[in-house]
């Protein structure tokens, strides 16, 4: 689906504030409410908008530790990759899982309440998982930039 400048502006505004009312959104993009709502629904149906969520502060909710784990597998056969992805999907503290190209097969973003709980996740769920050859971890010290979404530009 080709996106025009109004669609891109709608995406930009909703990415910044997903709770914005349709009336406010329509006003900011220069439309009346009904055509604006039709555009938003079309963007949802096209898959450009996959959902709406609240950004939660992890530390406030008891997860002050963020760790990135670089995982290498013994086999990169598709069924082994899929099995690993299915395994990490069952670990709630694994918030992101990305398959990589290169020496490392996956990078995981993991949150934990403390270092002991992270160690438990590592020793109970990651290193003994089938097909895992190695796990290297890096504990975050601070986050300098964490923007949700993507940059939206008009062509």
Tab-separated table of N, CA, C and O in Angstrom, residues 9-96:
chain	number	residue	atom	x	y	z
A	9	UNK	N	1.925	11.316	8.194
A	9	UNK	CA	1.737	12.215	9.330
A	9	UNK	C	0.878	11.536	10.403
A	9	UNK	O	1.157	11.652	11.601
A	10	UNK	N	-0.163	10.809	9.972
A	10	UNK	CA	-0.998	10.062	10.918
A	10	UNK	C	-0.137	9.057	11.683
A	10	UNK	O	-0.211	8.959	12.913
A	11	UNK	N	0.703	8.320	10.952
A	11	UNK	CA	1.583	7.336	11.599
A	11	UNK	C	2.532	8.005	12.579
A	11	UNK	O	2.739	7.511	13.696
A	12	UNK	N	3.097	9.123	12.179
A	12	UNK	CA	4.029	9.846	13.054
A	12	UNK	C	3.339	10.301	14.333
A	12	UNK	O	3.864	10.115	15.440
A	13	UNK	N	2.156	10.894	14.202
A	13	UNK	CA	1.437	11.404	15.363
A	13	UNK	C	0.987	10.274	16.292
A	13	UNK	O	1.116	10.375	17.519
A	14	UNK	N	0.480	9.180	15.721
A	14	UNK	CA	0.036	8.062	16.555
A	14	UNK	C	1.216	7.354	17.215
A	14	UNK	O	1.090	6.849	18.326
A	15	UNK	N	2.349	7.318	16.526
A	15	UNK	CA	3.531	6.718	17.137
A	15	UNK	C	3.974	7.527	18.351
A	15	UNK	O	4.384	6.968	19.362
A	16	UNK	N	3.852	8.841	18.272
A	16	UNK	CA	4.219	9.703	19.396
A	16	UNK	C	3.176	9.684	20.508
A	16	UNK	O	3.515	9.816	21.679
A	17	UNK	N	1.896	9.516	20.147
A	17	UNK	CA	0.823	9.536	21.139
A	17	UNK	C	-0.320	8.657	20.659
A	17	UNK	O	-1.252	9.131	19.999
A	18	UNK	N	-0.259	7.384	20.991
A	18	UNK	CA	-1.278	6.427	20.566
A	18	UNK	C	-2.629	6.636	21.219
A	18	UNK	O	-3.616	6.051	20.790
A	19	UNK	N	-2.691	7.492	22.234
A	19	UNK	CA	-3.962	7.764	22.914
A	19	UNK	C	-4.668	8.992	22.347
A	19	UNK	O	-5.729	9.379	22.828
A	20	UNK	N	-4.070	9.604	21.340
A	20	UNK	CA	-4.675	10.792	20.740
A	20	UNK	C	-6.068	10.448	20.198
A	20	UNK	O	-6.253	9.402	19.581
A	21	UNK	N	-7.037	11.323	20.445
A	21	UNK	CA	-8.382	11.077	19.929
A	21	UNK	C	-8.390	11.267	18.424
A	21	UNK	O	-7.545	11.981	17.854
A	22	UNK	N	-9.343	10.643	17.776
A	22	UNK	CA	-9.475	10.787	16.330
A	22	UNK	C	-9.745	12.239	15.945
A	22	UNK	O	-9.259	12.713	14.924
A	23	UNK	N	-10.505	12.958	16.769
A	23	UNK	CA	-10.802	14.368	16.489
A	23	UNK	C	-9.517	15.190	16.512
A	23	UNK	O	-9.263	15.998	15.607
A	24	UNK	N	-8.671	14.976	17.532
A	24	UNK	CA	-7.390	15.694	17.600
A	24	UNK	C	-6.486	15.311	16.441
A	24	UNK	O	-5.828	16.162	15.842
A	25	UNK	N	-6.442	14.033	16.134
A	25	UNK	CA	-5.616	13.559	15.029
A	25	UNK	C	-6.074	14.185	13.717
A	25	UNK	O	-5.247	14.697	12.944
A	26	UNK	N	-7.363	14.170	13.478
A	26	UNK	CA	-7.909	14.741	12.240
A	26	UNK	C	-7.551	16.220	12.115
A	26	UNK	O	-7.138	16.684	11.048
A	27	UNK	N	-7.690	16.935	13.208
A	27	UNK	CA	-7.364	18.360	13.206
A	27	UNK	C	-5.892	18.593	12.867
A	27	UNK	O	-5.555	19.463	12.076
A	28	UNK	N	-5.017	17.771	13.428
A	28	UNK	CA	-3.576	17.967	13.225
A	28	UNK	C	-3.117	17.577	11.825
A	28	UNK	O	-2.082	18.052	11.371
A	29	UNK	N	-3.885	16.710	11.141
A	29	UNK	CA	-3.496	16.339	9.777
A	29	UNK	C	-4.327	17.070	8.724
A	29	UNK	O	-4.122	16.869	7.532
A	30	UNK	N	-5.261	17.895	9.163
A	30	UNK	CA	-6.032	18.699	8.223
A	30	UNK	C	-7.194	17.974	7.571
A	30	UNK	O	-7.562	18.273	6.431
A	31	UNK	N	-7.791	17.031	8.287
A	31	UNK	CA	-8.953	16.310	7.784
A	31	UNK	C	-10.107	16.473	8.759
A	31	UNK	O	-9.911	16.916	9.891
A	32	UNK	N	-11.296	16.075	8.328
A	32	UNK	CA	-12.396	15.949	9.274
A	32	UNK	C	-12.298	14.555	9.885
A	32	UNK	O	-11.575	13.679	9.385
A	33	UNK	N	-13.041	14.339	10.958
A	33	UNK	CA	-12.911	13.087	11.713
A	33	UNK	C	-13.240	11.824	10.910
A	33	UNK	O	-12.476	10.854	10.975
A	34	UNK	N	-14.344	11.770	10.140
A	34	UNK	CA	-14.658	10.507	9.450
A	34	UNK	C	-13.581	10.041	8.450
A	34	UNK	O	-13.170	8.873	8.505
A	35	UNK	N	-13.074	10.906	7.553
A	35	UNK	CA	-12.030	10.401	6.652
A	35	UNK	C	-10.725	10.065	7.375
A	35	UNK	O	-9.997	9.163	6.960
A	36	UNK	N	-10.458	10.754	8.468
A	36	UNK	CA	-9.258	10.444	9.241
A	36	UNK	C	-9.387	9.048	9.839
A	36	UNK	O	-8.448	8.242	9.771
A	37	UNK	N	-10.545	8.738	10.399
A	37	UNK	CA	-10.768	7.417	10.979
A	37	UNK	C	-10.678	6.334	9.908
A	37	UNK	O	-10.112	5.263	10.152
A	38	UNK	N	-11.196	6.603	8.718
A	38	UNK	CA	-11.083	5.630	7.622
A	38	UNK	C	-9.623	5.369	7.276
A	38	UNK	O	-9.221	4.232	7.039
A	39	UNK	N	-8.820	6.427	7.276
A	39	UNK	CA	-7.392	6.259	6.977
A	39	UNK	C	-6.697	5.440	8.062
A	39	UNK	O	-5.875	4.579	7.764
A	40	UNK	N	-7.009	5.718	9.324
A	40	UNK	CA	-6.401	4.963	10.422
A	40	UNK	C	-6.780	3.486	10.298
A	40	UNK	O	-5.922	2.601	10.416
A	41	UNK	N	-8.032	3.215	10.030
A	41	UNK	CA	-8.468	1.813	9.879
A	41	UNK	C	-7.775	1.147	8.687
A	41	UNK	O	-7.400	-0.018	8.765
A	42	UNK	N	-7.597	1.891	7.592
A	42	UNK	CA	-6.892	1.344	6.416
A	42	UNK	C	-5.436	1.059	6.764
A	42	UNK	O	-4.878	0.041	6.330
A	43	UNK	N	-4.808	1.935	7.550
A	43	UNK	CA	-3.417	1.713	7.977
A	43	UNK	C	-3.322	0.489	8.886
A	43	UNK	O	-2.361	-0.279	8.808
A	44	UNK	N	-4.325	0.286	9.739
A	44	UNK	CA	-4.349	-0.908	10.592
A	44	UNK	C	-4.525	-2.166	9.743
A	44	UNK	O	-3.809	-3.155	9.926
A	45	UNK	N	-5.470	-2.126	8.802
A	45	UNK	CA	-5.728	-3.291	7.950
A	45	UNK	C	-4.533	-3.620	7.063
A	45	UNK	O	-4.279	-4.792	6.771
A	46	UNK	N	-3.777	-2.601	6.653
A	46	UNK	CA	-2.594	-2.814	5.815
A	46	UNK	C	-1.410	-3.333	6.621
A	46	UNK	O	-0.392	-3.718	6.055
A	47	UNK	N	-1.533	-3.325	7.955
A	47	UNK	CA	-0.450	-3.807	8.804
A	47	UNK	C	0.573	-2.745	9.162
A	47	UNK	O	1.559	-3.042	9.842
A	48	UNK	N	0.365	-1.500	8.729
A	48	UNK	CA	1.300	-0.424	9.081
A	48	UNK	C	1.196	-0.099	10.571
A	48	UNK	O	2.195	0.227	11.208
A	49	UNK	N	0.004	-0.196	11.118
A	49	UNK	CA	-0.210	-0.046	12.562
A	49	UNK	C	-0.515	-1.436	13.088
A	49	UNK	O	-1.533	-2.028	12.749
A	50	UNK	N	0.401	-1.958	13.894
A	50	UNK	CA	0.250	-3.323	14.398
A	50	UNK	C	-0.412	-3.374	15.766
A	50	UNK	O	-0.820	-4.438	16.211
A	51	UNK	N	-0.485	-2.260	16.471
A	51	UNK	CA	-1.107	-2.262	17.784
A	51	UNK	C	-0.829	-0.975	18.521
A	51	UNK	O	-0.113	-0.104	18.034
A	52	UNK	N	-1.405	-0.873	19.692
A	52	UNK	CA	-1.244	0.291	20.553
A	52	UNK	C	-0.856	-0.239	21.928
A	52	UNK	O	-1.400	-1.241	22.381
A	53	UNK	N	0.074	0.426	22.586
A	53	UNK	CA	0.476	-0.035	23.906
A	53	UNK	C	1.003	1.124	24.733
A	53	UNK	O	1.340	2.173	24.204
A	54	UNK	N	1.068	0.893	26.035
A	54	UNK	CA	1.645	1.872	26.954
A	54	UNK	C	3.123	1.558	27.117
A	54	UNK	O	3.514	0.391	27.179
A	55	UNK	N	3.940	2.579	27.188
A	55	UNK	CA	5.365	2.385	27.461
A	55	UNK	C	5.553	2.374	28.972
A	55	UNK	O	5.297	3.365	29.648
A	56	UNK	N	5.977	1.247	29.500
A	56	UNK	CA	6.087	1.047	30.938
A	56	UNK	C	7.542	1.212	31.369
A	56	UNK	O	8.450	0.710	30.702
A	57	UNK	N	7.757	1.886	32.485
A	57	UNK	CA	9.103	2.020	33.030
A	57	UNK	C	9.450	0.739	33.777
A	57	UNK	O	8.844	0.428	34.809
A	58	UNK	N	10.429	0.001	33.260
A	58	UNK	CA	10.783	-1.307	33.824
A	58	UNK	C	11.231	-1.202	35.282
A	58	UNK	O	10.827	-2.014	36.119
A	59	UNK	N	12.068	-0.238	35.583
A	59	UNK	CA	12.584	-0.113	36.953
A	59	UNK	C	11.466	0.160	37.954
A	59	UNK	O	11.460	-0.396	39.055
A	60	UNK	N	10.510	0.981	37.580
A	60	UNK	CA	9.388	1.294	38.455
A	60	UNK	C	8.585	0.045	38.806
A	60	UNK	O	8.057	-0.080	39.897
A	61	UNK	N	8.531	-0.893	37.875
A	61	UNK	CA	7.770	-2.127	38.086
A	61	UNK	C	8.635	-3.273	38.602
A	61	UNK	O	8.230	-4.427	38.579
A	62	UNK	N	9.852	-2.949	39.056
A	62	UNK	CA	10.676	-3.963	39.688
A	62	UNK	C	11.662	-4.680	38.786
A	62	UNK	O	12.157	-5.745	39.149
A	63	UNK	N	11.953	-4.124	37.610
A	63	UNK	CA	12.924	-4.725	36.693
A	63	UNK	C	14.012	-3.709	36.345
A	63	UNK	O	14.101	-3.234	35.217
A	64	UNK	N	14.877	-3.369	37.301
A	64	UNK	CA	15.904	-2.358	37.040
A	64	UNK	C	17.095	-2.871	36.225
A	64	UNK	O	17.912	-2.087	35.765
A	65	UNK	N	17.189	-4.173	36.046
A	65	UNK	CA	18.319	-4.774	35.335
A	65	UNK	C	17.914	-5.078	33.890
A	65	UNK	O	16.899	-5.753	33.664
A	66	UNK	N	18.705	-4.603	32.941
A	66	UNK	CA	18.527	-4.968	31.534
A	66	UNK	C	19.840	-5.554	31.044
A	66	UNK	O	20.903	-4.959	31.233
A	67	UNK	N	19.740	-6.718	30.432
A	67	UNK	CA	20.913	-7.430	29.944
A	67	UNK	C	20.683	-7.792	28.482
A	67	UNK	O	19.565	-8.158	28.099
A	68	UNK	N	21.733	-7.704	27.689
A	68	UNK	CA	21.683	-8.211	26.326
A	68	UNK	C	22.484	-9.502	26.297
A	68	UNK	O	23.617	-9.552	26.783
A	69	UNK	N	21.879	-10.539	25.781
A	69	UNK	CA	22.535	-11.844	25.698
A	69	UNK	C	22.738	-12.200	24.228
A	69	UNK	O	21.794	-12.158	23.445
A	70	UNK	N	23.985	-12.524	23.874
A	70	UNK	CA	24.323	-12.940	22.526
A	70	UNK	C	24.430	-14.461	22.539
A	70	UNK	O	25.264	-15.027	23.246
A	71	UNK	N	23.572	-15.107	21.764
A	71	UNK	CA	23.464	-16.559	21.798
A	71	UNK	C	23.946	-17.147	20.480
A	71	UNK	O	23.511	-16.724	19.401
A	72	UNK	N	24.841	-18.137	20.585
A	72	UNK	CA	25.285	-18.905	19.422
A	72	UNK	C	24.715	-20.305	19.535
A	72	UNK	O	24.726	-20.903	20.618
A	73	UNK	N	24.212	-20.806	18.432
A	73	UNK	CA	23.661	-22.161	18.398
A	73	UNK	C	24.629	-23.116	17.715
A	73	UNK	O	25.465	-22.694	16.907
A	74	UNK	N	24.508	-24.394	18.012
A	74	UNK	CA	25.347	-25.406	17.362
A	74	UNK	C	24.906	-25.637	15.921
A	74	UNK	O	25.713	-25.936	15.058
A	75	UNK	N	23.602	-25.532	15.676
A	75	UNK	CA	23.047	-25.766	14.342
A	75	UNK	C	22.164	-24.586	13.967
A	75	UNK	O	21.416	-24.075	14.797
A	76	UNK	N	22.258	-24.196	12.703
A	76	UNK	CA	21.416	-23.118	12.204
A	76	UNK	C	20.358	-23.637	11.234
A	76	UNK	O	19.814	-22.885	10.429
A	77	UNK	N	20.081	-24.928	11.314
A	77	UNK	CA	18.998	-25.485	10.503
A	77	UNK	C	17.698	-24.797	10.915
A	77	UNK	O	17.511	-24.450	12.092
A	78	UNK	N	16.811	-24.601	9.971
A	78	UNK	CA	15.592	-23.834	10.232
A	78	UNK	C	14.803	-24.397	11.405
A	78	UNK	O	14.299	-23.632	12.233
A	79	UNK	N	14.692	-25.709	11.528
A	79	UNK	CA	13.918	-26.267	12.651
A	79	UNK	C	14.608	-25.985	13.989
A	79	UNK	O	13.940	-25.807	15.003
A	80	UNK	N	15.945	-25.916	14.006
A	80	UNK	CA	16.657	-25.583	15.247
A	80	UNK	C	16.487	-24.107	15.601
A	80	UNK	O	16.338	-23.761	16.776
A	81	UNK	N	16.515	-23.247	14.600
A	81	UNK	CA	16.277	-21.814	14.829
A	81	UNK	C	14.862	-21.606	15.373
A	81	UNK	O	14.657	-20.882	16.350
A	82	UNK	N	13.894	-22.250	14.735
A	82	UNK	CA	12.498	-22.115	15.173
A	82	UNK	C	12.310	-22.667	16.582
A	82	UNK	O	11.556	-22.089	17.382
A	83	UNK	N	12.982	-23.756	16.897
A	83	UNK	CA	12.863	-24.336	18.246
A	83	UNK	C	13.424	-23.376	19.291
A	83	UNK	O	12.836	-23.218	20.368
A	84	UNK	N	14.544	-22.731	18.984
A	84	UNK	CA	15.105	-21.772	19.930
A	84	UNK	C	14.159	-20.582	20.101
A	84	UNK	O	13.899	-20.135	21.226
A	85	UNK	N	13.634	-20.071	18.998
A	85	UNK	CA	12.687	-18.952	19.078
A	85	UNK	C	11.464	-19.325	19.908
A	85	UNK	O	10.984	-18.521	20.718
A	86	UNK	N	10.959	-20.529	19.726
A	86	UNK	CA	9.803	-20.983	20.514
A	86	UNK	C	10.174	-21.092	21.994
A	86	UNK	O	9.373	-20.747	22.862
A	87	UNK	N	11.392	-21.547	22.260
A	87	UNK	CA	11.839	-21.667	23.654
A	87	UNK	C	11.902	-20.297	24.334
A	87	UNK	O	11.369	-20.123	25.433
A	88	UNK	N	12.549	-19.312	23.698
A	88	UNK	CA	12.675	-18.005	24.353
A	88	UNK	C	11.329	-17.295	24.452
A	88	UNK	O	11.139	-16.466	25.337
A	89	UNK	N	10.382	-17.650	23.584
A	89	UNK	CA	9.042	-17.058	23.673
A	89	UNK	C	8.357	-17.428	24.985
A	89	UNK	O	7.441	-16.725	25.429
A	90	UNK	N	8.807	-18.510	25.623
A	90	UNK	CA	8.194	-18.946	26.884
A	90	UNK	C	8.814	-18.271	28.103
A	90	UNK	O	8.338	-18.485	29.220
A	91	UNK	N	9.861	-17.477	27.907
A	91	UNK	CA	10.546	-16.825	29.033
A	91	UNK	C	10.070	-15.374	29.105
A	91	UNK	O	10.457	-14.548	28.270
A	92	UNK	N	9.226	-15.019	30.067
A	92	UNK	CA	8.642	-13.674	30.099
A	92	UNK	C	9.677	-12.558	30.191
A	92	UNK	O	9.454	-11.455	29.674
A	93	UNK	N	10.793	-12.815	30.841
A	93	UNK	CA	11.812	-11.772	31.011
A	93	UNK	C	12.554	-11.464	29.709
A	93	UNK	O	13.187	-10.420	29.584
A	94	UNK	N	12.485	-12.358	28.739
A	94	UNK	CA	13.066	-12.067	27.420
A	94	UNK	C	12.064	-11.187	26.691
A	94	UNK	O	10.986	-11.624	26.310
A	95	UNK	N	12.426	-9.920	26.526
A	95	UNK	CA	11.513	-8.947	25.945
A	95	UNK	C	11.686	-8.790	24.443
A	95	UNK	O	10.771	-8.390	23.750
A	96	UNK	N	12.879	-9.098	23.957
A	96	UNK	CA	13.135	-9.037	22.521
A	96	UNK	C	14.051	-10.183	22.141
A	96	UNK	O	14.921	-10.575	22.925
